[in-house]
Amino acid sequence: MKKAISVMAVVLLVLAVTTVQIAKAQASAAAGTASKVGYVDLNRCLNEVNEGKQARSKLEADGKAKRQKLEILQNELKKMKENLEKQRLTYSAEALKEKEMQFQQKFMELQRMSVDFEKSFSEKEASLIKPISEKIQKIIQDIGQKDGYAIIVPREMALYAPPGTDLTSQVITKYNKK
């Protein structure tokens, strides 16, 4: 019973706050001071600002080198498997077991290396993207305060937005000027 009363109290509180917000929005609209709302495509910002382009090229170069190492190991593993299959009948039971263990070890090494590369790539990406993202957030806040926006949301959250509310190009331009 107490739980039901608590839930009902929370629902009434949310309803009251929502009603107040709607009333404020209507009052500001009636007074001619409509709240401005905008959105920013954060992925586009990250990909199009100069620092973002540099970070992306560093990540691609690093990823390419790591992929090449993995491909070399995969090719070695493939050759080992082919040789094992071709010569399976010529090996003694003990020699066959030894070759299969070597293959398994090489396979485990490939998996470990793959996981390590993925982890290091993610960490490097985060370390390169985080400072850029923080600068973008600061620019968005500056635009919001300076131009009187009530709210600026990521593009992914906007179900509908008129064309004039996209601030992405403005954010990219200001970022590249700094």
PDB file of N, CA, C and O in Angstrom, residues 58-87:
ATOM      1  N   LYS A  58      45.117   8.933 -38.044  1.00  0.00           N
ATOM      2  CA  LYS A  58      46.027   8.214 -37.145  1.00  0.00           C
ATOM      3  C   LYS A  58      45.466   6.843 -36.807  1.00  0.00           C
ATOM      4  O   LYS A  58      46.194   5.845 -36.811  1.00  0.00           O
ATOM      5  N   LEU A  59      44.185   6.805 -36.500  1.00  0.00           N
ATOM      6  CA  LEU A  59      43.546   5.536 -36.151  1.00  0.00           C
ATOM      7  C   LEU A  59      43.565   4.567 -37.330  1.00  0.00           C
ATOM      8  O   LEU A  59      43.809   3.372 -37.158  1.00  0.00           O
ATOM      9  N   GLU A  60      43.301   5.080 -38.520  1.00  0.00           N
ATOM     10  CA  GLU A  60      43.302   4.221 -39.711  1.00  0.00           C
ATOM     11  C   GLU A  60      44.691   3.667 -39.989  1.00  0.00           C
ATOM     12  O   GLU A  60      44.838   2.490 -40.339  1.00  0.00           O
ATOM     13  N   ALA A  61      45.716   4.501 -39.839  1.00  0.00           N
ATOM     14  CA  ALA A  61      47.093   4.043 -40.072  1.00  0.00           C
ATOM     15  C   ALA A  61      47.477   2.980 -39.053  1.00  0.00           C
ATOM     16  O   ALA A  61      48.064   1.947 -39.408  1.00  0.00           O
ATOM     17  N   ASP A  62      47.133   3.216 -37.803  1.00  0.00           N
ATOM     18  CA  ASP A  62      47.423   2.256 -36.742  1.00  0.00           C
ATOM     19  C   ASP A  62      46.659   0.953 -36.982  1.00  0.00           C
ATOM     20  O   ASP A  62      47.213  -0.140 -36.855  1.00  0.00           O
ATOM     21  N   GLY A  63      45.409   1.080 -37.344  1.00  0.00           N
ATOM     22  CA  GLY A  63      44.578  -0.096 -37.607  1.00  0.00           C
ATOM     23  C   GLY A  63      45.090  -0.889 -38.803  1.00  0.00           C
ATOM     24  O   GLY A  63      45.068  -2.126 -38.785  1.00  0.00           O
ATOM     25  N   LYS A  64      45.571  -0.202 -39.824  1.00  0.00           N
ATOM     26  CA  LYS A  64      46.090  -0.881 -41.012  1.00  0.00           C
ATOM     27  C   LYS A  64      47.312  -1.722 -40.661  1.00  0.00           C
ATOM     28  O   LYS A  64      47.425  -2.882 -41.085  1.00  0.00           O
ATOM     29  N   ALA A  65      48.216  -1.164 -39.866  1.00  0.00           N
ATOM     30  CA  ALA A  65      49.422  -1.901 -39.469  1.00  0.00           C
ATOM     31  C   ALA A  65      49.052  -3.137 -38.648  1.00  0.00           C
ATOM     32  O   ALA A  65      49.616  -4.222 -38.855  1.00  0.00           O
ATOM     33  N   LYS A  66      48.096  -2.987 -37.771  1.00  0.00           N
ATOM     34  CA  LYS A  66      47.685  -4.114 -36.934  1.00  0.00           C
ATOM     35  C   LYS A  66      46.965  -5.181 -37.759  1.00  0.00           C
ATOM     36  O   LYS A  66      47.148  -6.377 -37.533  1.00  0.00           O
ATOM     37  N   ARG A  67      46.146  -4.739 -38.698  1.00  0.00           N
ATOM     38  CA  ARG A  67      45.457  -5.713 -39.574  1.00  0.00           C
ATOM     39  C   ARG A  67      46.459  -6.508 -40.402  1.00  0.00           C
ATOM     40  O   ARG A  67      46.279  -7.702 -40.643  1.00  0.00           O
ATOM     41  N   GLN A  68      47.528  -5.847 -40.848  1.00  0.00           N
ATOM     42  CA  GLN A  68      48.558  -6.547 -41.623  1.00  0.00           C
ATOM     43  C   GLN A  68      49.234  -7.621 -40.785  1.00  0.00           C
ATOM     44  O   GLN A  68      49.477  -8.730 -41.266  1.00  0.00           O
ATOM     45  N   LYS A  69      49.522  -7.309 -39.514  1.00  0.00           N
ATOM     46  CA  LYS A  69      50.122  -8.306 -38.625  1.00  0.00           C
ATOM     47  C   LYS A  69      49.187  -9.496 -38.435  1.00  0.00           C
ATOM     48  O   LYS A  69      49.624 -10.647 -38.456  1.00  0.00           O
ATOM     49  N   LEU A  70      47.912  -9.207 -38.265  1.00  0.00           N
ATOM     50  CA  LEU A  70      46.933 -10.285 -38.100  1.00  0.00           C
ATOM     51  C   LEU A  70      46.824 -11.135 -39.359  1.00  0.00           C
ATOM     52  O   LEU A  70      46.713 -12.360 -39.283  1.00  0.00           O
ATOM     53  N   GLU A  71      46.859 -10.497 -40.520  1.00  0.00           N
ATOM     54  CA  GLU A  71      46.773 -11.229 -41.780  1.00  0.00           C
ATOM     55  C   GLU A  71      47.968 -12.163 -41.959  1.00  0.00           C
ATOM     56  O   GLU A  71      47.819 -13.288 -42.437  1.00  0.00           O
ATOM     57  N   ILE A  72      49.155 -11.688 -41.581  1.00  0.00           N
ATOM     58  CA  ILE A  72      50.356 -12.536 -41.671  1.00  0.00           C
ATOM     59  C   ILE A  72      50.187 -13.766 -40.798  1.00  0.00           C
ATOM     60  O   ILE A  72      50.449 -14.896 -41.233  1.00  0.00           O
ATOM     61  N   LEU A  73      49.722 -13.556 -39.574  1.00  0.00           N
ATOM     62  CA  LEU A  73      49.517 -14.677 -38.659  1.00  0.00           C
ATOM     63  C   LEU A  73      48.417 -15.618 -39.168  1.00  0.00           C
ATOM     64  O   LEU A  73      48.552 -16.840 -39.072  1.00  0.00           O
ATOM     65  N   GLN A  74      47.361 -15.053 -39.741  1.00  0.00           N
ATOM     66  CA  GLN A  74      46.292 -15.878 -40.305  1.00  0.00           C
ATOM     67  C   GLN A  74      46.806 -16.730 -41.470  1.00  0.00           C
ATOM     68  O   GLN A  74      46.437 -17.898 -41.604  1.00  0.00           O
ATOM     69  N   ASN A  75      47.642 -16.136 -42.314  1.00  0.00           N
ATOM     70  CA  ASN A  75      48.209 -16.889 -43.440  1.00  0.00           C
ATOM     71  C   ASN A  75      49.112 -18.020 -42.958  1.00  0.00           C
ATOM     72  O   ASN A  75      49.088 -19.119 -43.514  1.00  0.00           O
ATOM     73  N   GLU A  76      49.910 -17.738 -41.935  1.00  0.00           N
ATOM     74  CA  GLU A  76      50.754 -18.789 -41.360  1.00  0.00           C
ATOM     75  C   GLU A  76      49.892 -19.928 -40.812  1.00  0.00           C
ATOM     76  O   GLU A  76      50.197 -21.106 -41.012  1.00  0.00           O
ATOM     77  N   LEU A  77      48.833 -19.567 -40.153  1.00  0.00           N
ATOM     78  CA  LEU A  77      47.919 -20.555 -39.579  1.00  0.00           C
ATOM     79  C   LEU A  77      47.251 -21.384 -40.675  1.00  0.00           C
ATOM     80  O   LEU A  77      47.121 -22.606 -40.551  1.00  0.00           O
ATOM     81  N   LYS A  78      46.873 -20.713 -41.744  1.00  0.00           N
ATOM     82  CA  LYS A  78      46.246 -21.407 -42.865  1.00  0.00           C
ATOM     83  C   LYS A  78      47.213 -22.416 -43.496  1.00  0.00           C
ATOM     84  O   LYS A  78      46.841 -23.550 -43.795  1.00  0.00           O
ATOM     85  N   LYS A  79      48.468 -22.002 -43.674  1.00  0.00           N
ATOM     86  CA  LYS A  79      49.485 -22.905 -44.236  1.00  0.00           C
ATOM     87  C   LYS A  79      49.735 -24.092 -43.315  1.00  0.00           C
ATOM     88  O   LYS A  79      49.882 -25.229 -43.777  1.00  0.00           O
ATOM     89  N   MET A  80      49.790 -23.809 -42.001  1.00  0.00           N
ATOM     90  CA  MET A  80      49.978 -24.903 -41.039  1.00  0.00           C
ATOM     91  C   MET A  80      48.852 -25.922 -41.146  1.00  0.00           C
ATOM     92  O   MET A  80      49.088 -27.130 -41.129  1.00  0.00           O
ATOM     93  N   LYS A  81      47.628 -25.428 -41.275  1.00  0.00           N
ATOM     94  CA  LYS A  81      46.469 -26.321 -41.367  1.00  0.00           C
ATOM     95  C   LYS A  81      46.520 -27.136 -42.648  1.00  0.00           C
ATOM     96  O   LYS A  81      46.255 -28.342 -42.641  1.00  0.00           O
ATOM     97  N   GLU A  82      46.853 -26.483 -43.757  1.00  0.00           N
ATOM     98  CA  GLU A  82      46.941 -27.196 -45.033  1.00  0.00           C
ATOM     99  C   GLU A  82      48.010 -28.294 -44.974  1.00  0.00           C
ATOM    100  O   GLU A  82      47.776 -29.417 -45.422  1.00  0.00           O
ATOM    101  N   ASN A  83      49.179 -27.946 -44.434  1.00  0.00           N
ATOM    102  CA  ASN A  83      50.248 -28.945 -44.305  1.00  0.00           C
ATOM    103  C   ASN A  83      49.836 -30.085 -43.383  1.00  0.00           C
ATOM    104  O   ASN A  83      50.139 -31.252 -43.655  1.00  0.00           O
ATOM    105  N   LEU A  84      49.160 -29.761 -42.320  1.00  0.00           N
ATOM    106  CA  LEU A  84      48.701 -30.777 -41.381  1.00  0.00           C
ATOM    107  C   LEU A  84      47.719 -31.732 -42.058  1.00  0.00           C
ATOM    108  O   LEU A  84      47.808 -32.958 -41.896  1.00  0.00           O
ATOM    109  N   GLU A  85      46.805 -31.176 -42.840  1.00  0.00           N
ATOM    110  CA  GLU A  85      45.819 -32.005 -43.537  1.00  0.00           C
ATOM    111  C   GLU A  85      46.477 -32.869 -44.624  1.00  0.00           C
ATOM    112  O   GLU A  85      46.117 -34.028 -44.803  1.00  0.00           O
ATOM    113  N   LYS A  86      47.444 -32.300 -45.342  1.00  0.00           N
ATOM    114  CA  LYS A  86      48.118 -33.052 -46.408  1.00  0.00           C
ATOM    115  C   LYS A  86      48.939 -34.203 -45.844  1.00  0.00           C
ATOM    116  O   LYS A  86      48.990 -35.295 -46.422  1.00  0.00           O
ATOM    117  N   GLN A  87      49.608 -33.950 -44.737  1.00  0.00           N
ATOM    118  CA  GLN A  87      50.550 -34.941 -44.215  1.00  0.00           C
ATOM    119  C   GLN A  87      50.008 -35.709 -43.007  1.00  0.00           C
ATOM    120  O   GLN A  87      50.758 -36.407 -42.335  1.00  0.00           O
TER     121      GLN A  87
END
